[in-house]
Tab-separated table of C-alpha atoms and ligand atoms in Angstrom:
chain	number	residue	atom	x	y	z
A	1	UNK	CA	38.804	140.933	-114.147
A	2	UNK	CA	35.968	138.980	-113.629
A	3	UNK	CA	36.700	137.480	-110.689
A	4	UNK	CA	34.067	135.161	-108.762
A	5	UNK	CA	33.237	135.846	-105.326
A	6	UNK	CA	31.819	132.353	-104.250
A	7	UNK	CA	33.459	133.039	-100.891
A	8	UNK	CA	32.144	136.368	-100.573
A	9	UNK	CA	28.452	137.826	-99.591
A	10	UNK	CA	26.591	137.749	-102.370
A	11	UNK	CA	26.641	141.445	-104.098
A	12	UNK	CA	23.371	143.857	-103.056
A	13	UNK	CA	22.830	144.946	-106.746
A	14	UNK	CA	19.380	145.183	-105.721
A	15	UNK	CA	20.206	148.640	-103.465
A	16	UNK	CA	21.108	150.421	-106.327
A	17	UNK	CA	25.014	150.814	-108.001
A	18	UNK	CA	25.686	154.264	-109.537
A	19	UNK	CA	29.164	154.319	-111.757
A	20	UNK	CA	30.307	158.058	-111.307
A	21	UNK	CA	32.351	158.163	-114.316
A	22	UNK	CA	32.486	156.478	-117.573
A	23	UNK	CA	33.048	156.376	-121.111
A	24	UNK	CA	30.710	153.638	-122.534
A	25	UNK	CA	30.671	155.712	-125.977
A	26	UNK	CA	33.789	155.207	-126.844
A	27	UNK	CA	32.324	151.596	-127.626
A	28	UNK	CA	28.714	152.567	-129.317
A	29	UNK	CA	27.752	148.475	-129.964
A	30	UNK	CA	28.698	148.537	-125.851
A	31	UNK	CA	25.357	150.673	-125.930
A	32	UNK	CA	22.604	148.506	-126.425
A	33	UNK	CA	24.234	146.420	-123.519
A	34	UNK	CA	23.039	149.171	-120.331
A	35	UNK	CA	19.649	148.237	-120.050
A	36	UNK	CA	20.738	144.176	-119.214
A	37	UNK	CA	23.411	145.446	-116.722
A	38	UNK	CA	23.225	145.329	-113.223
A	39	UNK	CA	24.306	148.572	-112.171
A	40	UNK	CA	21.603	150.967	-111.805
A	41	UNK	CA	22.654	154.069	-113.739
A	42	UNK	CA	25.671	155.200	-115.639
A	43	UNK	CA	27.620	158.622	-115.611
A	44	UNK	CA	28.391	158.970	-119.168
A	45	UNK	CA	31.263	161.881	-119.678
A	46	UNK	CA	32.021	163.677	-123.119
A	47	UNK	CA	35.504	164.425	-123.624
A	48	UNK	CA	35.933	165.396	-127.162
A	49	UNK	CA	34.239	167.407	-130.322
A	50	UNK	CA	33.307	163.145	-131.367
A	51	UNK	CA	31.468	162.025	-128.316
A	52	UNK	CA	29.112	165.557	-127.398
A	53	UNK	CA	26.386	164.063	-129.475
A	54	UNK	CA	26.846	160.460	-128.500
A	55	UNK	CA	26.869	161.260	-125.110
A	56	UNK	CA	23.392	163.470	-126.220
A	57	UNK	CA	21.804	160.762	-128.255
A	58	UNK	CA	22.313	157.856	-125.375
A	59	UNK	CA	20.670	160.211	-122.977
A	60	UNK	CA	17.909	160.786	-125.264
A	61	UNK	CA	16.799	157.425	-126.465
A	62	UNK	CA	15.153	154.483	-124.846
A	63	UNK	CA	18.348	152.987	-124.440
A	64	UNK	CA	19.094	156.199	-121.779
A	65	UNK	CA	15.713	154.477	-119.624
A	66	UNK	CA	15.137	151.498	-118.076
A	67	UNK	CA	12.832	148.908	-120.045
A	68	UNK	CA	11.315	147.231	-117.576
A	69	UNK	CA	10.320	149.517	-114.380
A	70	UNK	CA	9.297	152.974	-115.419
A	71	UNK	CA	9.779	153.907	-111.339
A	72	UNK	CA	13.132	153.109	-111.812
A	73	UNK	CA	16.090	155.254	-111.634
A	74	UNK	CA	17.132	156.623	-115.686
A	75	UNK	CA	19.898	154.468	-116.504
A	76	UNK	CA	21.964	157.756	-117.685
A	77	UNK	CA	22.925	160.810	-116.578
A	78	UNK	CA	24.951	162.641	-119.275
A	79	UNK	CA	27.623	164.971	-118.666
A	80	UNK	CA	28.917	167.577	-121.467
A	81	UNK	CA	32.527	168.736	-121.236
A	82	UNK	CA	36.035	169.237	-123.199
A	83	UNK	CA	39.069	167.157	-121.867
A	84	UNK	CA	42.255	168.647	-120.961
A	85	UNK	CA	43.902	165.611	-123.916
A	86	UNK	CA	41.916	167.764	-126.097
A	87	UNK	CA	42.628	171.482	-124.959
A	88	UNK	CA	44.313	172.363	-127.915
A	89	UNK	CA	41.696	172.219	-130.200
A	90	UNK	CA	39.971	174.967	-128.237
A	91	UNK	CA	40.715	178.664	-129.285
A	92	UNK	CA	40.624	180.915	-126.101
A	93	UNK	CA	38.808	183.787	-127.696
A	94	UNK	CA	37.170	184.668	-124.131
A	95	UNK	CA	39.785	185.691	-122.103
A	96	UNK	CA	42.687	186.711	-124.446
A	97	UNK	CA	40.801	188.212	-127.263
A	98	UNK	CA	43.918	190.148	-128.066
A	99	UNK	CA	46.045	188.707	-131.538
A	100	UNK	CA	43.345	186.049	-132.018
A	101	UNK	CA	41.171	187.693	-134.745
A	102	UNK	CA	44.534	188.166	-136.489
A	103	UNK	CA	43.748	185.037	-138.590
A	104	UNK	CA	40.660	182.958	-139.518
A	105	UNK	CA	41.428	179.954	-137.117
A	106	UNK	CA	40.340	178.009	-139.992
A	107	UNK	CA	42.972	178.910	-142.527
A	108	UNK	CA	47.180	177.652	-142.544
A	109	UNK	CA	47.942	180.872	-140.639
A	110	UNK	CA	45.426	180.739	-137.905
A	111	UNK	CA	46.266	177.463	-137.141
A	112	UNK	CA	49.487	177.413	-136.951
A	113	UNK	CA	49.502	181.084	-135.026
A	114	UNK	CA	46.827	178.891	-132.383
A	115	UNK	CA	48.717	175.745	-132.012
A	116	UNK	CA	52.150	177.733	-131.275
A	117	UNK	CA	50.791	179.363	-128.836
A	118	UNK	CA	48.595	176.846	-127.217
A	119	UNK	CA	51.542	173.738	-127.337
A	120	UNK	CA	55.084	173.103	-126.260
A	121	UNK	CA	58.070	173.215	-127.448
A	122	UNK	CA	57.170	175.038	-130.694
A	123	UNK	CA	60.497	175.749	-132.192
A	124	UNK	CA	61.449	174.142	-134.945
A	125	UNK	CA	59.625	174.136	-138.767
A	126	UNK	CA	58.450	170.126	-138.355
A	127	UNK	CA	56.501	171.491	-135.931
A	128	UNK	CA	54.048	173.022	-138.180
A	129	UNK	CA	53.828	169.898	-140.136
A	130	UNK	CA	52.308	168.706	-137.141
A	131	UNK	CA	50.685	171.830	-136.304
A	132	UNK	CA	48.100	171.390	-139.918
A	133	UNK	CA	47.754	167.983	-139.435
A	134	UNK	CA	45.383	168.843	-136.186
A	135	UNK	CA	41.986	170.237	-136.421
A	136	UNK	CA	40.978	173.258	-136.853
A	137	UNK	CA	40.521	175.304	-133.259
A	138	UNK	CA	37.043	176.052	-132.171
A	139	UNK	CA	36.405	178.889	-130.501
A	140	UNK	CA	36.081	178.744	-126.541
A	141	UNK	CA	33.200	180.963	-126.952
A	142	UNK	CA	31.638	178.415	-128.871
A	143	UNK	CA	32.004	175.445	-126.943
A	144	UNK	CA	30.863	177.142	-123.783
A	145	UNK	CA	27.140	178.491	-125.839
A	146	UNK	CA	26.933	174.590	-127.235
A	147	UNK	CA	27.490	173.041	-123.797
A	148	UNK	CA	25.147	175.461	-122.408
A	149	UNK	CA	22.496	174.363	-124.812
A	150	UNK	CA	23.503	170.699	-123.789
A	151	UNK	CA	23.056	171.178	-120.081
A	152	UNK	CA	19.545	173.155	-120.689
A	153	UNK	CA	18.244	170.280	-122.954
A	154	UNK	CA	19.188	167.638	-120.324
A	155	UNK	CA	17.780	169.362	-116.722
A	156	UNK	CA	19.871	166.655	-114.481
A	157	UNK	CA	23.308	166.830	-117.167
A	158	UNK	CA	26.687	167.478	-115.202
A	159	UNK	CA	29.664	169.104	-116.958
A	160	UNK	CA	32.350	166.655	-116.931
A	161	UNK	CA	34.921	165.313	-118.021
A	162	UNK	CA	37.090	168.962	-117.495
A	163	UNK	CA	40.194	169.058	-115.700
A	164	UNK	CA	43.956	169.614	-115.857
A	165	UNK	CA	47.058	167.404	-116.852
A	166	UNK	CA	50.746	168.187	-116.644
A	167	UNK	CA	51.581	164.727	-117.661
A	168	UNK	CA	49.911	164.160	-121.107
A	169	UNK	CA	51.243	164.282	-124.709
A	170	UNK	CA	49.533	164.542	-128.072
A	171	UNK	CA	49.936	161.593	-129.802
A	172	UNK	CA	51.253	161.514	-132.743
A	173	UNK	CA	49.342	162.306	-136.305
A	174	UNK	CA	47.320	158.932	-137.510
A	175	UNK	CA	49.689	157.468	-140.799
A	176	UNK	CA	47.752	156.203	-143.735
A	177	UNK	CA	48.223	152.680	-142.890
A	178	UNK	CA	47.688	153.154	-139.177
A	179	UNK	CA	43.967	154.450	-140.334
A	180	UNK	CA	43.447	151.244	-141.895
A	181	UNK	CA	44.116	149.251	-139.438
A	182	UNK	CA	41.792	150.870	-136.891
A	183	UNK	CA	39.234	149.444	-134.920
A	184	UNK	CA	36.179	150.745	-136.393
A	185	UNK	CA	34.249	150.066	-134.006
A	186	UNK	CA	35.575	152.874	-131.177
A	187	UNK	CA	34.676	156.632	-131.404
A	188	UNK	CA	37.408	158.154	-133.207
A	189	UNK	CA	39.473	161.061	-131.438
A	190	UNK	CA	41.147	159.196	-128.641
A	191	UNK	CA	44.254	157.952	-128.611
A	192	UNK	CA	44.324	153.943	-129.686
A	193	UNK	CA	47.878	153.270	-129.470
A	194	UNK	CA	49.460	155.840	-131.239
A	195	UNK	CA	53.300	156.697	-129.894
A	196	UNK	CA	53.279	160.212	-128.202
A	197	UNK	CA	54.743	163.185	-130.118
A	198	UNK	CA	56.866	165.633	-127.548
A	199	UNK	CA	53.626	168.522	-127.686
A	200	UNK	CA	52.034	169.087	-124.511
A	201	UNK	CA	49.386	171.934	-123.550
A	202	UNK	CA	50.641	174.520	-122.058
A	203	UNK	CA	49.088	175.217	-118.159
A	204	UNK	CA	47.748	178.588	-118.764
A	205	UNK	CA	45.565	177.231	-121.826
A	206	UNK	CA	44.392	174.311	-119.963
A	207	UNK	CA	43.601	176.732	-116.805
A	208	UNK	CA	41.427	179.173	-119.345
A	209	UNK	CA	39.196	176.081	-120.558
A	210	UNK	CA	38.919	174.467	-116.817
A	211	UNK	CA	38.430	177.937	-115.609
A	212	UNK	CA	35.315	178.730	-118.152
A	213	UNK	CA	33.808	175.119	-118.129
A	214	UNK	CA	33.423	175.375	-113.914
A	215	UNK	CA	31.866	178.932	-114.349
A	216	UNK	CA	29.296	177.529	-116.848
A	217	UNK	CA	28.618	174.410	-114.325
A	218	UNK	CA	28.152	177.362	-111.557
A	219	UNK	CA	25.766	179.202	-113.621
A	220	UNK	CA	23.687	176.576	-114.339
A	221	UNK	CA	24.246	174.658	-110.951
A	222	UNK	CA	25.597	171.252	-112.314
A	223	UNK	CA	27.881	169.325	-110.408
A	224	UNK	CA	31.453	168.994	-111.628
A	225	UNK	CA	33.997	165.750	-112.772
A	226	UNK	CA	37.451	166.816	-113.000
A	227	UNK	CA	40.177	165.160	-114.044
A	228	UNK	CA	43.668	165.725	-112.398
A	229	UNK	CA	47.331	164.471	-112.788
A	230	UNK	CA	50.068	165.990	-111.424
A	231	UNK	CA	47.845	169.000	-111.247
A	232	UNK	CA	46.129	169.077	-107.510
A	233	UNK	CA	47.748	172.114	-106.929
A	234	UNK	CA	46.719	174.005	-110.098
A	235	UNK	CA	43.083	172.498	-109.554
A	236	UNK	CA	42.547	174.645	-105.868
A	237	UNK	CA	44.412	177.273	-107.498
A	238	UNK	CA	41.979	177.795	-109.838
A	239	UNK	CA	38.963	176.704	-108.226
A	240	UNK	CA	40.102	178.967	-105.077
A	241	UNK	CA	40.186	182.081	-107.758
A	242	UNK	CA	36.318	181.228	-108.031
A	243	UNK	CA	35.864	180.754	-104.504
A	244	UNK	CA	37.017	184.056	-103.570
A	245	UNK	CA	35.053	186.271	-101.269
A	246	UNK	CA	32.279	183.322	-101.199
A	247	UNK	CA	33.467	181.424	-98.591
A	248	UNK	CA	30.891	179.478	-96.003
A	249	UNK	CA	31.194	181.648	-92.803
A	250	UNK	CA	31.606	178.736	-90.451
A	251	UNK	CA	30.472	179.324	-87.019
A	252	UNK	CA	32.417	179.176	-84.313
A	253	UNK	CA	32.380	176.114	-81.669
A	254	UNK	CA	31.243	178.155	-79.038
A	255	UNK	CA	28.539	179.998	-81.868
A	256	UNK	CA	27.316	176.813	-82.933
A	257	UNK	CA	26.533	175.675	-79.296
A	258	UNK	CA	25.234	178.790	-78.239
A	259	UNK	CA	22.990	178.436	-81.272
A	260	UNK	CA	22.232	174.537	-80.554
A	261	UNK	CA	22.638	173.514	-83.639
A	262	UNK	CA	24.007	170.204	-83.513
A	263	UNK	CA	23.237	169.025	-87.188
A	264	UNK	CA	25.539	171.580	-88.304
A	265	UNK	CA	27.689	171.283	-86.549
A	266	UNK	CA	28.449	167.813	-87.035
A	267	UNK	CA	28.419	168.406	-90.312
A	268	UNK	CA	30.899	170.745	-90.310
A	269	UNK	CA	33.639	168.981	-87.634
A	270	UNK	CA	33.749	166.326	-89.416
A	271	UNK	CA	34.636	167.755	-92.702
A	272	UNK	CA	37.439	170.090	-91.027
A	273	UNK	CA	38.883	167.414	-88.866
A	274	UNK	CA	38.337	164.639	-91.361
A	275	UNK	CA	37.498	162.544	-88.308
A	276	UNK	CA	36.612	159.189	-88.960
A	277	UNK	CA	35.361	157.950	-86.085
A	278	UNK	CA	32.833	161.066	-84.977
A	279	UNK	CA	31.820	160.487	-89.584
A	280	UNK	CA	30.937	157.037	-89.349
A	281	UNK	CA	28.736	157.825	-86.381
A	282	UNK	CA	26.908	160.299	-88.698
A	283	UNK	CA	23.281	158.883	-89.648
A	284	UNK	CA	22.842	158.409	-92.978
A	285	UNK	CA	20.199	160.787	-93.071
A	286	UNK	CA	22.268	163.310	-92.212
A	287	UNK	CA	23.248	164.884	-95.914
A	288	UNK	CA	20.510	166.890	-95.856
A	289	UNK	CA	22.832	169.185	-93.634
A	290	UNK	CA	25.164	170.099	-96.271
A	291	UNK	CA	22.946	172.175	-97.623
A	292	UNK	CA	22.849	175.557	-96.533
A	293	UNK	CA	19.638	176.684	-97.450
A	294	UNK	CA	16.396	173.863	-97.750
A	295	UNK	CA	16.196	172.122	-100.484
A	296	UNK	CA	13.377	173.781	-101.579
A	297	UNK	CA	14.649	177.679	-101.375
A	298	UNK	CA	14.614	179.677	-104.464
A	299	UNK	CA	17.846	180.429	-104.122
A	300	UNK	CA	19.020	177.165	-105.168
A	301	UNK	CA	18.342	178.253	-108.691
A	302	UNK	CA	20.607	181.353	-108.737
A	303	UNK	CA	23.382	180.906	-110.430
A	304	UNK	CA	26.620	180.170	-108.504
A	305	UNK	CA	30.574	181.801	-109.378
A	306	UNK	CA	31.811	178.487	-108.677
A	307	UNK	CA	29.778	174.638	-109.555
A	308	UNK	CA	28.501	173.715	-106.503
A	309	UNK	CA	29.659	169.811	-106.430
A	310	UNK	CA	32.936	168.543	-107.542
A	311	UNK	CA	33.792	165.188	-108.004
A	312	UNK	CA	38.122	164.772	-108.328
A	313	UNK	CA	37.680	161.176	-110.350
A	314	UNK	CA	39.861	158.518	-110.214
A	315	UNK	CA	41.641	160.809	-107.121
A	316	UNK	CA	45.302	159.704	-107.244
A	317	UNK	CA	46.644	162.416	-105.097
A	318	UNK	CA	48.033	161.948	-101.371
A	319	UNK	CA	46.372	162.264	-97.959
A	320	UNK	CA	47.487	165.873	-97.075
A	321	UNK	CA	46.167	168.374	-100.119
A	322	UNK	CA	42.712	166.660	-99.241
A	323	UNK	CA	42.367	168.950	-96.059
A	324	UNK	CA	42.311	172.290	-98.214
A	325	UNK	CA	39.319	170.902	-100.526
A	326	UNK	CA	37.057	169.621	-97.117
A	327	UNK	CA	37.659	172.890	-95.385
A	328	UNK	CA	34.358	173.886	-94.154
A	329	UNK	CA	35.289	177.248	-95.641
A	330	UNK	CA	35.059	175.778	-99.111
A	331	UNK	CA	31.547	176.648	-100.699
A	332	UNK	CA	31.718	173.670	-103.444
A	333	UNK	CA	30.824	170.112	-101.937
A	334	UNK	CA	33.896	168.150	-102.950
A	335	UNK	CA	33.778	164.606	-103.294
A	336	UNK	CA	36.392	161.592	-104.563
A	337	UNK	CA	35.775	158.981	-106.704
A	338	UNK	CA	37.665	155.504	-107.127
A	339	UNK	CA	38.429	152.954	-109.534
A	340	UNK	CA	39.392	149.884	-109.527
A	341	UNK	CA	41.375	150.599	-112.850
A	342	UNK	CA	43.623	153.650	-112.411
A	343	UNK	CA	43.600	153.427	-108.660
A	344	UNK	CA	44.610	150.002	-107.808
A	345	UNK	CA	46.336	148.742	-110.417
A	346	UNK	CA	49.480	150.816	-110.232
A	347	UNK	CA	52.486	151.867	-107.994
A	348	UNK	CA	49.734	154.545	-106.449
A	349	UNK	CA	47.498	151.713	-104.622
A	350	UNK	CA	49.340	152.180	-101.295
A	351	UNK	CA	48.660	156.346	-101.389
A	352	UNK	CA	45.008	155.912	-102.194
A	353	UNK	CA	44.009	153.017	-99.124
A	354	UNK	CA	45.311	155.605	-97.201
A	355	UNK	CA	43.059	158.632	-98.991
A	356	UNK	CA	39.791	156.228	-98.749
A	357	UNK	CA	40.600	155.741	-95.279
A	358	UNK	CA	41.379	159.043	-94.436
A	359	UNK	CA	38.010	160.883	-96.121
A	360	UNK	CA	34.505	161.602	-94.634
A	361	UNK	CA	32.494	158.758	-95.446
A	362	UNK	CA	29.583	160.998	-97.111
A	363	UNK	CA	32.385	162.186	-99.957
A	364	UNK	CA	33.428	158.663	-101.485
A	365	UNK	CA	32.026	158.001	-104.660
A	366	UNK	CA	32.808	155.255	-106.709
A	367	UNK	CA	33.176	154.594	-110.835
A	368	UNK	CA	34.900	152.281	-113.710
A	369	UNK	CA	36.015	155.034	-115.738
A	370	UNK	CA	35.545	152.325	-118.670
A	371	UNK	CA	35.221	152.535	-122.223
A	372	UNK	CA	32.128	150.128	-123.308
A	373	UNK	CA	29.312	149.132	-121.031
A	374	UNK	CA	28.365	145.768	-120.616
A	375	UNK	CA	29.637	142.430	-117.953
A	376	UNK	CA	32.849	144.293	-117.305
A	377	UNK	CA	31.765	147.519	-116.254
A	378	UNK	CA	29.389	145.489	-113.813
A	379	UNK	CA	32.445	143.948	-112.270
A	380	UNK	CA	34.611	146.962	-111.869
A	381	UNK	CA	31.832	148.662	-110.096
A	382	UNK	CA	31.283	145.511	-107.702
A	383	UNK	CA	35.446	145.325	-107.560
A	384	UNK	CA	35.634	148.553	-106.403
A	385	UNK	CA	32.848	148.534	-103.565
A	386	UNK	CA	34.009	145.581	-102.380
A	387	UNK	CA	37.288	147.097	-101.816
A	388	UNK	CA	36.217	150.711	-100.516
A	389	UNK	CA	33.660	148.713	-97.850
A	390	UNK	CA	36.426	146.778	-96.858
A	391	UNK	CA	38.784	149.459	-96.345
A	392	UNK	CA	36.185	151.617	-94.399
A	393	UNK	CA	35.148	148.479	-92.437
A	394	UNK	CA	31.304	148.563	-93.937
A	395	UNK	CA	29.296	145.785	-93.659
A	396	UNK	CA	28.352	145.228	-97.886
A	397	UNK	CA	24.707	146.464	-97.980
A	398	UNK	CA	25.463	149.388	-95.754
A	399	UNK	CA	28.232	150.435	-97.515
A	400	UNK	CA	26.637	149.944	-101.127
A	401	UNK	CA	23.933	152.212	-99.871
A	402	UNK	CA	26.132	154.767	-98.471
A	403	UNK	CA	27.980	155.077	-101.577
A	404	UNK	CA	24.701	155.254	-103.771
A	405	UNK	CA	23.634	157.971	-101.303
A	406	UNK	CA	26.804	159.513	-101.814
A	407	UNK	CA	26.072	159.295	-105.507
A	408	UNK	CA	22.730	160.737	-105.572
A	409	UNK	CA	23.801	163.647	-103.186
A	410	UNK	CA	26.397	164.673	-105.851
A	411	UNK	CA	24.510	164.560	-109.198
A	412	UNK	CA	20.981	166.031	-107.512
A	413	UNK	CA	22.420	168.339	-104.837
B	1	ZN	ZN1	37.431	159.722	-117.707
């Protein structure tokens, strides 16, 4: 992975590298690594009940700052969400209340009444073997009052990593010898090998916890990092529920000439058309118009049906559904962020040099989506510029600033 680029321009580090998405505490001895890396700041996701405090506690301490130049940028932004690999363990008391006091969630029969509802297939009577080997559910209500408290603790915190996944299975319950055998030194919770059992979440469960999680990040105006496989569709779905009757009225040509508004309007073509040519022409400077009131209006602080910037991570989808999330209609800010990891080291490479190519230049983000901090989340994060300046045909220092732009735009608004 680390490759050397003696042939290459030397890397800007010095313009400022901003990984949208990562997991460095999965790895907590990775911690104590961030402030001698060379990126700038880190995007640190929760996923899971183990990793809300982590993710807390490396935003708090000194660790979360840089050392050595209080003017510089924090070296974390934290992000407090629940995973759709860990949906299950979430009781949707908020939108089907009905049949769910039945039980105490915490006893044999609440459990098992949750988890047969929530996972699938859930026939047999080994399934409920399987069933009290999980957690116990907490209630949805719950985790949305926690993250709340979370996000209002930590004024710049996104909500992140929520999403959907129709391709996921639980894996399978940890043996007594497998638990000695573990690596210690990684957060417990994820999967580490285990062999898959045949449960997966069913949609409508996974759509409830999205669904609540984006509402929170509206209502408290934090950007969004969603996770998606095989599940673009049910993403706009559900985000377009939100969206409904809050759609940007977009002028028409002729209104927006008549009006001679030609920041806006530029804005706005490009997104609709996803034109290239007429983006790249775009100043840099130019974000600002996004925005549709200033950036100091007191309406920015009302809270929003919908989170106001979403960031589809690791965006393995094809050219075509990315249309319906740029229309200028659309009242969220989407953006798409690339790895080096999951999006070029698989059969999907081809589709997604033809999605960097194809998207506004002021909505690519860039991230490892790695597990420890340290050397190689450095050179993931220069892997992956590299390759998105090259595909976009930007010169190295422009590019690096564009996307750290880019990155700033999304996490501040
Ligand atoms: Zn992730």
């Amino acid at each position: 992975m680390a490759t050397s680029h003696h042939d290459e321009a030397p890397f800007p580090w010095s313009l400022g590298v901003f990984d949208a998405h990562c997991h460095p505490t999965d790895t907590m001895t990775s911690i104590a690594d961030i402030p001698h890396m060379k990126a700038t700041t880190l995007t640190i996701m929760a996923t899971r009940g183990e990793d809300q405090d982590l993710v807390h506690q490396v935003a708090s301490s000194d660790l979360g700052r840089s050392d050595q130049d209080s003017n510089q940028a924090e070296r974390v932004v934290p992000c407090f969400g629940w995973h759709p690999w860990f949906s299950h363990q979430i009781m949707d008391d908020i939108t089907s209340p009905s049949g769910i006091q039945d039980h105490d969630p915490s006893s044999p029969e609440g459990k098992l009444a949750h988890y047969k509802r929530v996972l699938t297939p859930a026939k047999t009577k080994e399934d409920e073997t399987f069933f009290l080997a999980l957690p116990d559910p907490k209630p949805l209500s719950t985790l949305i009052s926690e993250t709340k408290a979370r996000l209002t603790a930590h004024p710049h915190a996104l909500v992140g990593e929520i999403g959907l996944d129709r391709a996921f299975r639980l894996p399978k319950i940890w043996l007594p010898h497998q638990l000695e055998g573990r690596d210690a030194s990684l957060t417990p919770g994820s999967r580490e090998g285990r062999t898959l059992s045949p449960y997966r979440v069913q949609m409508n469960h996974q759509k409830a916890l999205f669904k609540a999680q984006l509402k929170l990040a509206g209502e408290m105006r934090r950007a969004v990092s969603v996770h998606s496989v095989q599940a673009h569709g049910a993403i706009f779905e559900v985000l377009q529920e939100l969206w409904k009757g809050h759609e940007r009225k977009v002028p028409s040509r002729r209104e927006r000439k008549r009006r001679g508004s030609a920041a806006m309007a530029h804005a706005h073509e490009s997104d609709a058309e996803l034109d290239k040519k007429e983006d790249d022409e775009r100043p840099s400077s130019s974000h600002s118009t996004f925005s549709t009131s200033s950036p100091s209006s007191p309406r920015d602080h009302e809270p929003l049906p919908f989170p106001p910037r979403i960031c589809m991570h690791s965006y393995s989808g094809p050219v075509e559904p990315l249309n319906q999330f740029l229309r200028p209609t659309v009242p969220s800010d989407i953006y798409f962020s690339f790895s080096s990891v999951i999006n070029f080291t698989n059969p999907s490479s081809e589709k997604v040099v033809e999605v960097i190519k194809a998207l506004p230049g002021d909505r690519i983000l860039i991230e490892s989506d790695l597990h420890c901090a340290g050397r190689q989340m450095d050179d993931l994060l220069e892997e992956i510029a590299r390759k998105v300046c090259e595909l976009r045909g930007w010169e190295l220092d422009e590019g690096v600033k564009r996307l750290a732009e880019n990155w700033r735009r999304f996490v501040f608004g």
